[in-house]
Each structure stands twice: as C-alpha cells, then as structure tokens.
Amino acid sequence: MKSQPKHQSKMPLLSVALMASVQHAMWISPYCASAFVQPKITSRIIVQPKDTPPSSTAIFLADSSDIQAKLKQQMAKLQERDRSSHSIAPDDLNVVYEDEHIVVVNKPSGVLTVPTNPTNPSLIQAVYARFGCESNRMDKMVVHRLGMDTSGLVVFARTESALRSMNSLFRTRKITRQYEALVCGHLEKDEGEIELPLMRDYEFPPYMRVSTEEHQRALIGLSAGDVGKKILESPKESLTRYVVEGREEVEGKEVTRVTLTSVSGRTHQLNVHCAAIGHPIVGDTVYGYGGEAAPNGGLRPEELPEDGASEELQRDIAEVFQGKPMCVHAKVISFCHPVTKEELSFECDAPF
C-alpha cells in the first residue's frame, strides 16, 4: 500500500486579535508529549479537522462570567487532586543517571513533578534533598515536568550552566522524547501523524481542545481581564507521530500499544490528539471516556476517523481501569549534554 501524501490542514489558525480587527466587516455583532522495535510500515495517515463554518442564523458568544465560574470550580478540584500526590523518599528515587550537572530520574505515576503548593509532596523535593544544586534553590533545578499521572524520565539541573543550556535545548526542540502508551481500540494504520491545532477550551477550562474556527470566533470581544491571557492565546500548531508496537487485549477489551512522539510539545498534546482520533489513552480520566474535558478532543463524533474506538468499548475499558494509573510513560529521552556536549540517550520500561 502506498503512503498517502501529507496534506496541509485547511483549518485556519485564527488569532483573537486578527478576528477582532475584522469582526465589524464580517459579522453583525462581535463574538467572539534508544530506538523501539518498529513494525513494518504499511501506510501513513494525517488526521486533520474538517472545516466548521459558522451558522448562518446564529453566532455563539462565549460568556466571560461562565468561563470564570467554570475555571474557579475546576481549579479547586485540581488543587484538591494535587494534595493526593504520593510522597517519595530521597533514597527511594529511581535514578537513571547523575553527574555534577544533571540528574535523570524515572518518576512513578501519582507523584507531582513540581508542587503546586509547598505542602504537596513532589519529585523535585526528593531530588533536591538527595542531590542539592549549585544555587541552593530547588526551583532552579526544574527543566521540564511530567503530569502527575504520567510516569517516566525527568531531567533536573544541578548547576546554573546546565539549567540555561537545558532550557535552550527544550525551547529550540533539540530534545527527543518518546512515550509509550496504551490507547483504546485497535488502530488500523501501523504509523501515522496527527496534525491538529490546539487551544485552551473556554467551555472546559483550563483544559485543551482541538482549535476550530467556530471556537476561535466565539472568543472575539472578550479581554484578558475577563477570562485571562491563556484562554485568548492564538491556536498552536501541533504535531504528534505514532507507531503501533502491538495490538493487544486487556480482559477481552481491545487496546493498542503505541510509541508517541510529541514533535511540538504542547500542553496535554498527546492526550488531546489521541482522543481526537477516537483512541483516547487508557486510564485518562480527563480526556478519555466520561472525562472532565471535552470528549473527542473537542471534535464532533462525525469528524472522527472510522477506526475510532466505540463509546461502548471506551466505557468498558474505563471500568476495567477505574482507580488505576493512566497508561502513558515517558520512555525515552535523548539530548546533547548541556555542559560536556556528549550525546546522551536514556530509556526505561513502561510499568504497564
């Protein structure tokens, strides 16, 4: 089977500022992420959103007071959830690599990388207590982070020079990170690219969703003072690559083991992209079945690929994995050492 050509998305990345400048001309009223064993590749796909033109009879207006109320309610839930972070002793750290400049640790699921409140247990507290750093400031060790439910490799800096260089490597996307995940259902293709722009979801703040023209238009007329800067940020072009490692079953339910590479590294990108192709990550209580974010990454059911997992299958898998960790693991990280310039690559097996 020949590979399909890569198509450019037809979805315009409309910024709120741009739409605000033309709203009176267009509308009556304003509105607003070491090599894996890879299978033989038989095809590639690009998943992109369909055009969603605005209604000719009505224009949806996002309501600032509604957004603020939902955000306040959800942030209270997240703060409560963060307090459930597991404590980890310095001697119990799974240290993959250490030298005078950096430390690489395999983080277990259920542990915050960085505390949102000083009283919440976190990985950085254990790392700082065991290794310390040049600046004697715990926050000066943080280079990147993983979500509380995500396990896997995290890099910490011990010197100022390492911190600056690592920040530059992440900013310029010179670090390769690969994740292993289980997703609901059996993916039809052995390899694919998911290219969907992302935005903050004003309907389910502070979560993310696939950006559509309709949802960008709904923000016009709102200000950062009304809803905060993040809600009004322009859509972010986002690209995820996946390779199928195996099609499996868990208690008779179909799941697919995949390697995910977040090329663009956006917030919650892997979760949203997997949900938006109808194969949410197993155990994802935010973007998966019955989650707190918009279902299907914000897309309508008719916009999903035909091989997407059925709602019934997603529900059954959610029941099987209820109370269990989300099945996504930062398995590989590769980069140039921030000081010695040696090429480094680390790998740790997924716990599922």
Tab-separated table of C-alpha atoms in Angstrom:
chain	number	residue	atom	x	y	z
A	1	MET	CA	0.000	0.000	0.000
A	2	LYS	CA	1.442	3.340	-0.949
A	3	SER	CA	1.859	6.028	1.645
A	4	GLN	CA	-0.663	8.799	1.433
A	5	PRO	CA	0.765	12.257	0.681
A	6	LYS	CA	0.888	14.720	3.525
A	7	HIS	CA	-1.825	17.325	3.278
A	8	GLN	CA	-1.815	20.758	4.788
A	9	SER	CA	-4.600	21.465	7.236
A	10	LYS	CA	-7.427	23.534	5.838
A	11	MET	CA	-8.217	24.825	9.321
A	12	PRO	CA	-7.079	28.455	9.594
A	13	LEU	CA	-5.202	29.331	12.775
A	14	LEU	CA	-7.266	32.400	13.595
A	15	SER	CA	-5.985	34.548	16.417
A	16	VAL	CA	-8.373	36.533	18.561
A	17	ALA	CA	-6.505	39.733	17.701
A	18	LEU	CA	-6.880	39.109	13.964
A	19	MET	CA	-10.551	38.264	14.248
A	20	ALA	CA	-11.168	41.328	16.396
A	21	SER	CA	-9.783	43.558	13.634
A	22	VAL	CA	-12.245	42.248	11.075
A	23	GLN	CA	-15.314	41.437	13.156
A	24	HIS	CA	-17.309	44.513	12.078
A	25	ALA	CA	-16.615	43.819	8.420
A	26	MET	CA	-17.700	40.186	8.695
A	27	TRP	CA	-20.436	39.986	11.289
A	28	ILE	CA	-23.414	41.958	12.549
A	29	SER	CA	-22.306	41.722	16.165
A	30	PRO	CA	-18.975	40.828	17.859
A	31	TYR	CA	-18.441	37.342	19.288
A	32	CYS	CA	-16.024	36.018	19.809
A	33	ALA	CA	4.245	14.904	24.725
A	34	SER	CA	17.222	4.121	22.401
A	35	ALA	CA	15.066	3.061	19.489
A	36	PHE	CA	11.978	0.937	19.712
A	37	VAL	CA	11.453	-2.190	17.669
A	38	GLN	CA	9.269	-0.792	14.921
A	39	PRO	CA	6.915	-2.922	12.831
A	40	LYS	CA	6.860	-2.902	9.084
A	41	ILE	CA	5.145	0.279	7.998
A	42	THR	CA	2.368	-0.256	5.505
A	43	SER	CA	0.809	3.185	5.456
A	44	ARG	CA	0.770	6.651	6.961
A	45	ILE	CA	-2.088	8.951	7.779
A	46	ILE	CA	-2.526	12.601	8.551
A	47	VAL	CA	-5.502	13.386	10.774
A	48	GLN	CA	-6.831	16.902	10.359
A	49	PRO	CA	-10.037	18.705	11.325
A	50	LYS	CA	-12.844	19.312	8.924
A	51	ASP	CA	-13.998	22.806	8.144
A	52	THR	CA	-16.674	24.012	10.535
A	53	PRO	CA	-18.252	27.143	9.045
A	54	PRO	CA	-20.255	29.319	11.406
A	55	SER	CA	-24.017	29.079	11.409
A	56	SER	CA	-25.777	31.447	9.045
A	57	THR	CA	-28.539	32.071	11.595
A	58	ALA	CA	-26.717	32.371	14.922
A	59	ILE	CA	-23.293	33.062	16.318
A	60	PHE	CA	-22.252	31.540	19.637
A	61	LEU	CA	-20.877	34.030	22.156
A	62	ALA	CA	-18.578	32.831	24.914
A	63	ASP	CA	-19.669	34.241	28.260
A	64	SER	CA	-16.881	35.595	30.459
A	65	SER	CA	-18.716	35.075	33.756
A	66	ASP	CA	-19.479	31.463	32.809
A	67	ILE	CA	-15.810	30.867	31.910
A	68	GLN	CA	-14.641	32.373	35.207
A	69	ALA	CA	-17.076	30.279	37.237
A	70	LYS	CA	-16.096	27.038	35.484
A	71	LEU	CA	-12.383	27.835	35.825
A	72	LYS	CA	-12.691	28.574	39.535
A	73	GLN	CA	-14.609	25.352	40.126
A	74	GLN	CA	-12.165	23.221	38.145
A	75	MET	CA	-9.067	24.786	39.709
A	76	ALA	CA	-10.452	23.924	43.148
A	77	LYS	CA	-10.800	20.289	42.004
A	78	LEU	CA	-7.251	20.252	40.633
A	79	GLN	CA	-5.833	21.717	43.840
A	80	GLU	CA	-7.607	19.032	45.837
A	81	ARG	CA	-6.274	16.381	43.488
A	82	ASP	CA	-2.710	17.705	43.790
A	83	ARG	CA	-2.919	17.198	47.533
A	84	SER	CA	-3.201	13.461	46.855
A	85	SER	CA	0.312	13.365	45.338
A	86	HIS	CA	2.350	10.485	46.762
A	87	SER	CA	5.374	11.244	48.914
A	88	ILE	CA	8.676	9.763	47.799
A	89	ALA	CA	11.774	9.456	49.988
A	90	PRO	CA	15.122	10.659	48.589
A	91	ASP	CA	16.624	7.174	48.964
A	92	ASP	CA	13.705	5.655	47.063
A	93	LEU	CA	14.340	7.660	43.885
A	94	ASN	CA	14.876	5.577	40.741
A	95	VAL	CA	17.969	7.400	39.474
A	96	VAL	CA	18.827	6.595	35.868
A	97	TYR	CA	21.806	8.942	35.523
A	98	GLU	CA	23.667	11.532	37.581
A	99	ASP	CA	26.734	13.729	37.297
A	100	GLU	CA	27.734	17.111	38.708
A	101	HIS	CA	25.490	18.955	36.251
A	102	ILE	CA	22.285	16.922	35.749
A	103	VAL	CA	20.176	14.144	37.247
A	104	VAL	CA	17.784	11.887	35.298
A	105	VAL	CA	15.058	10.186	37.333
A	106	ASN	CA	12.320	7.686	36.471
A	107	LYS	CA	9.198	9.260	38.005
A	108	PRO	CA	6.406	6.972	39.208
A	109	SER	CA	2.800	7.745	38.367
A	110	GLY	CA	0.848	9.559	41.068
A	111	VAL	CA	3.648	11.959	42.014
A	112	LEU	CA	3.765	15.657	41.140
A	113	THR	CA	6.978	16.690	39.395
A	114	VAL	CA	6.801	20.149	40.976
A	115	PRO	CA	4.480	21.113	43.854
A	116	THR	CA	1.639	23.497	43.091
A	117	ASN	CA	1.615	24.175	46.831
A	118	PRO	CA	4.691	23.863	49.080
A	119	THR	CA	2.811	21.430	51.318
A	120	ASN	CA	2.141	18.983	48.450
A	121	PRO	CA	4.638	16.092	48.128
A	122	SER	CA	6.613	16.153	44.863
A	123	LEU	CA	9.511	14.594	42.981
A	124	ILE	CA	11.629	17.762	42.983
A	125	GLN	CA	11.614	17.839	46.796
A	126	ALA	CA	13.160	14.365	46.952
A	127	VAL	CA	15.671	15.157	44.183
A	128	TYR	CA	16.761	18.392	45.877
A	129	ALA	CA	17.096	16.693	49.270
A	130	ARG	CA	19.294	13.948	47.806
A	131	PHE	CA	21.444	15.873	45.325
A	132	GLY	CA	21.155	19.599	46.048
A	133	CYS	CA	22.186	22.165	43.479
A	134	GLU	CA	24.665	24.972	42.899
A	135	SER	CA	22.183	27.772	43.590
A	136	ASN	CA	20.717	26.118	46.725
A	137	ARG	CA	17.315	26.827	45.210
A	138	MET	CA	15.008	23.918	44.473
A	139	ASP	CA	13.192	25.788	41.697
A	140	LYS	CA	16.492	26.260	39.837
A	141	MET	CA	16.647	22.501	39.206
A	142	VAL	CA	13.425	22.349	37.183
A	143	VAL	CA	13.970	21.914	33.443
A	144	HIS	CA	10.650	20.328	32.427
A	145	ARG	CA	7.902	18.331	34.062
A	146	LEU	CA	5.559	15.415	33.582
A	147	GLY	CA	1.910	15.376	34.598
A	148	MET	CA	1.129	13.753	37.935
A	149	ASP	CA	-0.429	10.697	36.260
A	150	THR	CA	2.430	10.257	33.769
A	151	SER	CA	5.390	8.072	34.691
A	152	GLY	CA	8.835	8.152	33.144
A	153	LEU	CA	12.052	10.079	32.605
A	154	VAL	CA	12.567	13.571	34.004
A	155	VAL	CA	15.771	15.629	33.813
A	156	PHE	CA	16.855	18.028	36.579
A	157	ALA	CA	19.700	20.574	36.506
A	158	ARG	CA	22.256	20.878	39.303
A	159	THR	CA	24.223	23.879	38.011
A	160	GLU	CA	23.278	27.260	36.552
A	161	SER	CA	25.056	26.489	33.274
A	162	ALA	CA	23.186	23.196	32.925
A	163	LEU	CA	19.860	24.931	33.628
A	164	ARG	CA	20.455	27.571	30.959
A	165	SER	CA	21.577	25.037	28.361
A	166	MET	CA	18.756	22.584	29.063
A	167	ASN	CA	16.182	25.366	28.842
A	168	SER	CA	17.649	26.309	25.460
A	169	LEU	CA	17.510	22.704	24.231
A	170	PHE	CA	13.835	22.412	25.148
A	171	ARG	CA	12.992	25.826	23.721
A	172	THR	CA	14.627	25.008	20.369
A	173	ARG	CA	13.201	21.466	20.326
A	174	LYS	CA	16.597	19.775	20.291
A	175	ILE	CA	15.479	17.133	22.751
A	176	THR	CA	13.768	13.953	21.596
A	177	ARG	CA	11.154	12.424	23.872
A	178	GLN	CA	9.189	9.284	23.134
A	179	TYR	CA	6.258	7.988	25.132
A	180	GLU	CA	4.772	4.525	25.341
A	181	ALA	CA	1.008	4.384	25.790
A	182	LEU	CA	-1.987	2.111	25.618
A	183	VAL	CA	-4.915	3.584	23.703
A	184	CYS	CA	-8.492	2.375	23.446
A	185	GLY	CA	-9.331	0.189	20.466
A	186	HIS	CA	-7.169	-1.142	17.649
A	187	LEU	CA	-5.574	1.459	15.398
A	188	GLU	CA	-5.949	0.458	11.770
A	189	LYS	CA	-2.726	2.041	10.494
A	190	ASP	CA	0.741	0.978	11.661
A	191	GLU	CA	2.059	4.528	11.611
A	192	GLY	CA	0.566	7.974	11.436
A	193	GLU	CA	0.812	11.675	12.092
A	194	ILE	CA	-1.843	13.636	13.947
A	195	GLU	CA	-1.715	17.269	12.914
A	196	LEU	CA	-4.355	19.283	14.766
A	197	PRO	CA	-4.026	22.820	16.193
A	198	LEU	CA	-4.737	23.181	19.905
A	199	MET	CA	-6.317	25.901	22.013
A	200	ARG	CA	-7.500	26.420	25.582
A	201	ASP	CA	-11.069	25.259	25.971
A	202	TYR	CA	-13.308	28.045	27.259
A	203	GLU	CA	-16.118	25.525	27.716
A	204	PHE	CA	-13.976	23.239	29.910
A	205	PRO	CA	-11.255	25.469	31.365
A	206	PRO	CA	-8.348	25.098	31.987
A	207	TYR	CA	-8.140	22.101	29.644
A	208	MET	CA	-7.148	21.964	25.975
A	209	ARG	CA	-9.106	21.047	22.830
A	210	VAL	CA	-8.650	20.939	19.079
A	211	SER	CA	-8.955	24.501	17.791
A	212	THR	CA	-11.730	25.212	15.300
A	213	GLU	CA	-12.738	28.383	13.527
A	214	GLU	CA	-16.068	28.274	15.323
A	215	HIS	CA	-14.451	28.210	18.763
A	216	GLN	CA	-11.952	30.938	17.875
A	217	ARG	CA	-14.738	33.211	16.682
A	218	ALA	CA	-16.606	32.683	19.941
A	219	LEU	CA	-13.799	34.451	21.828
A	220	ILE	CA	-13.887	37.730	19.950
A	221	GLY	CA	-14.998	40.558	22.175
A	222	LEU	CA	-13.506	39.039	25.331
A	223	SER	CA	-10.464	40.538	27.041
A	224	ALA	CA	-7.640	39.064	29.131
A	225	GLY	CA	-9.131	40.932	32.062
A	226	ASP	CA	-12.341	38.971	31.557
A	227	VAL	CA	-11.016	35.446	31.133
A	228	GLY	CA	-7.208	35.530	31.459
A	229	LYS	CA	-4.476	35.529	28.804
A	230	LYS	CA	-4.273	31.767	28.284
A	231	ILE	CA	-7.851	31.436	27.067
A	232	LEU	CA	-7.189	34.099	24.419
A	233	GLU	CA	-3.892	32.722	23.132
A	234	SER	CA	-3.711	32.013	19.400
A	235	PRO	CA	-4.119	28.364	18.335
A	236	LYS	CA	-0.898	26.342	18.473
A	237	GLU	CA	0.117	24.204	15.529
A	238	SER	CA	0.639	20.711	16.960
A	239	LEU	CA	2.069	17.504	15.538
A	240	THR	CA	2.167	14.025	17.074
A	241	ARG	CA	3.725	10.976	15.413
A	242	TYR	CA	2.737	7.455	16.411
A	243	VAL	CA	3.963	3.950	15.654
A	244	VAL	CA	1.969	0.868	16.597
A	245	GLU	CA	4.002	-1.535	18.727
A	246	GLY	CA	1.275	-4.110	19.195
A	247	ARG	CA	-2.463	-4.717	19.181
A	248	GLU	CA	-3.477	-6.294	22.469
A	249	GLU	CA	-6.429	-7.147	24.683
A	250	VAL	CA	-6.979	-6.392	28.363
A	251	GLU	CA	-9.732	-8.502	29.924
A	252	GLY	CA	-11.089	-9.052	26.430
A	253	LYS	CA	-11.059	-5.344	25.550
A	254	GLU	CA	-9.091	-4.174	22.513
A	255	VAL	CA	-6.188	-1.785	23.141
A	256	THR	CA	-3.183	-0.715	21.078
A	257	ARG	CA	0.349	-0.197	22.387
A	258	VAL	CA	1.931	2.772	20.644
A	259	THR	CA	5.060	4.894	20.638
A	260	LEU	CA	4.110	8.568	20.661
A	261	THR	CA	6.442	11.395	19.710
A	262	SER	CA	5.277	14.888	20.558
A	263	VAL	CA	7.037	16.935	17.886
A	264	SER	CA	5.614	20.271	19.006
A	265	GLY	CA	5.395	19.592	22.748
A	266	ARG	CA	2.146	21.419	23.547
A	267	THR	CA	0.267	21.193	26.832
A	268	HIS	CA	-1.706	17.913	27.034
A	269	GLN	CA	-0.973	17.379	23.341
A	270	LEU	CA	-0.741	13.577	23.413
A	271	ASN	CA	-3.960	13.247	25.404
A	272	VAL	CA	-5.971	15.561	23.151
A	273	HIS	CA	-4.600	14.161	19.886
A	274	CYS	CA	-5.279	10.541	20.876
A	275	ALA	CA	-8.814	11.437	21.938
A	276	ALA	CA	-9.350	13.382	18.704
A	277	ILE	CA	-8.677	10.307	16.552
A	278	GLY	CA	-11.106	8.222	18.611
A	279	HIS	CA	-8.424	6.345	20.580
A	280	PRO	CA	-8.056	8.054	23.975
A	281	ILE	CA	-5.251	6.961	26.271
A	282	VAL	CA	-6.303	4.134	28.578
A	283	GLY	CA	-6.986	5.401	32.091
A	284	ASP	CA	-7.187	9.062	31.041
A	285	THR	CA	-9.842	10.481	33.365
A	286	VAL	CA	-9.610	13.962	31.835
A	287	TYR	CA	-9.661	13.481	28.051
A	288	GLY	CA	-10.957	9.904	27.981
A	289	TYR	CA	-14.443	8.431	28.431
A	290	GLY	CA	-16.553	10.449	30.882
A	291	GLY	CA	-13.611	12.786	31.481
A	292	GLU	CA	-13.572	16.355	32.719
A	293	ALA	CA	-12.504	17.839	29.364
A	294	ALA	CA	-14.442	17.939	26.099
A	295	PRO	CA	-14.968	14.447	24.627
A	296	ASN	CA	-13.079	13.506	21.447
A	297	GLY	CA	-10.604	16.334	21.953
A	298	GLY	CA	-13.446	18.739	21.229
A	299	LEU	CA	-14.396	17.257	17.845
A	300	ARG	CA	-17.856	16.052	16.910
A	301	PRO	CA	-18.399	12.266	16.572
A	302	GLU	CA	-18.842	12.564	12.797
A	303	GLU	CA	-15.404	14.159	12.500
A	304	LEU	CA	-13.597	11.151	13.998
A	305	PRO	CA	-11.810	8.520	11.871
A	306	GLU	CA	-13.810	5.389	11.087
A	307	ASP	CA	-11.459	3.126	13.077
A	308	GLY	CA	-12.051	5.029	16.339
A	309	ALA	CA	-12.963	3.032	19.434
A	310	SER	CA	-16.704	2.883	20.037
A	311	GLU	CA	-18.198	4.681	23.016
A	312	GLU	CA	-19.190	1.301	24.437
A	313	LEU	CA	-15.615	-0.010	24.218
A	314	GLN	CA	-14.228	3.172	25.785
A	315	ARG	CA	-16.722	2.844	28.636
A	316	ASP	CA	-15.829	-0.829	29.238
A	317	ILE	CA	-12.107	-0.033	29.288
A	318	ALA	CA	-12.694	2.869	31.677
A	319	GLU	CA	-14.460	0.468	34.046
A	320	VAL	CA	-11.594	-2.038	33.872
A	321	PHE	CA	-9.014	0.653	34.649
A	322	GLN	CA	-11.018	2.589	37.206
A	323	GLY	CA	-8.701	3.670	40.035
A	324	LYS	CA	-5.601	2.564	38.101
A	325	PRO	CA	-2.818	4.847	36.736
A	326	MET	CA	-3.117	6.298	33.261
A	327	CYS	CA	-1.200	4.201	30.720
A	328	VAL	CA	1.295	6.721	29.359
A	329	HIS	CA	5.017	6.621	30.134
A	330	ALA	CA	7.931	8.869	29.126
A	331	LYS	CA	10.128	6.003	27.950
A	332	VAL	CA	12.977	7.632	26.009
A	333	ILE	CA	14.754	10.968	26.242
A	334	SER	CA	17.742	11.914	24.094
A	335	PHE	CA	19.754	15.142	24.101
A	336	CYS	CA	23.212	16.692	23.985
A	337	HIS	CA	24.707	17.045	27.482
A	338	PRO	CA	24.313	20.714	28.455
A	339	VAL	CA	27.956	21.093	29.510
A	340	THR	CA	30.118	18.258	28.130
A	341	LYS	CA	28.180	18.185	24.811
A	342	GLU	CA	28.159	14.381	24.873
A	343	GLU	CA	25.176	12.790	23.106
A	344	LEU	CA	23.017	11.096	25.723
A	345	SER	CA	20.020	8.792	25.439
A	346	PHE	CA	18.124	7.119	28.274
A	347	GLU	CA	15.343	4.543	28.259
A	348	CYS	CA	13.178	2.936	30.932
A	349	ASP	CA	10.441	0.357	30.515
A	350	ALA	CA	6.781	1.223	30.952
A	351	PRO	CA	5.116	-0.184	34.102
A	352	PHE	CA	2.075	-1.425	32.161
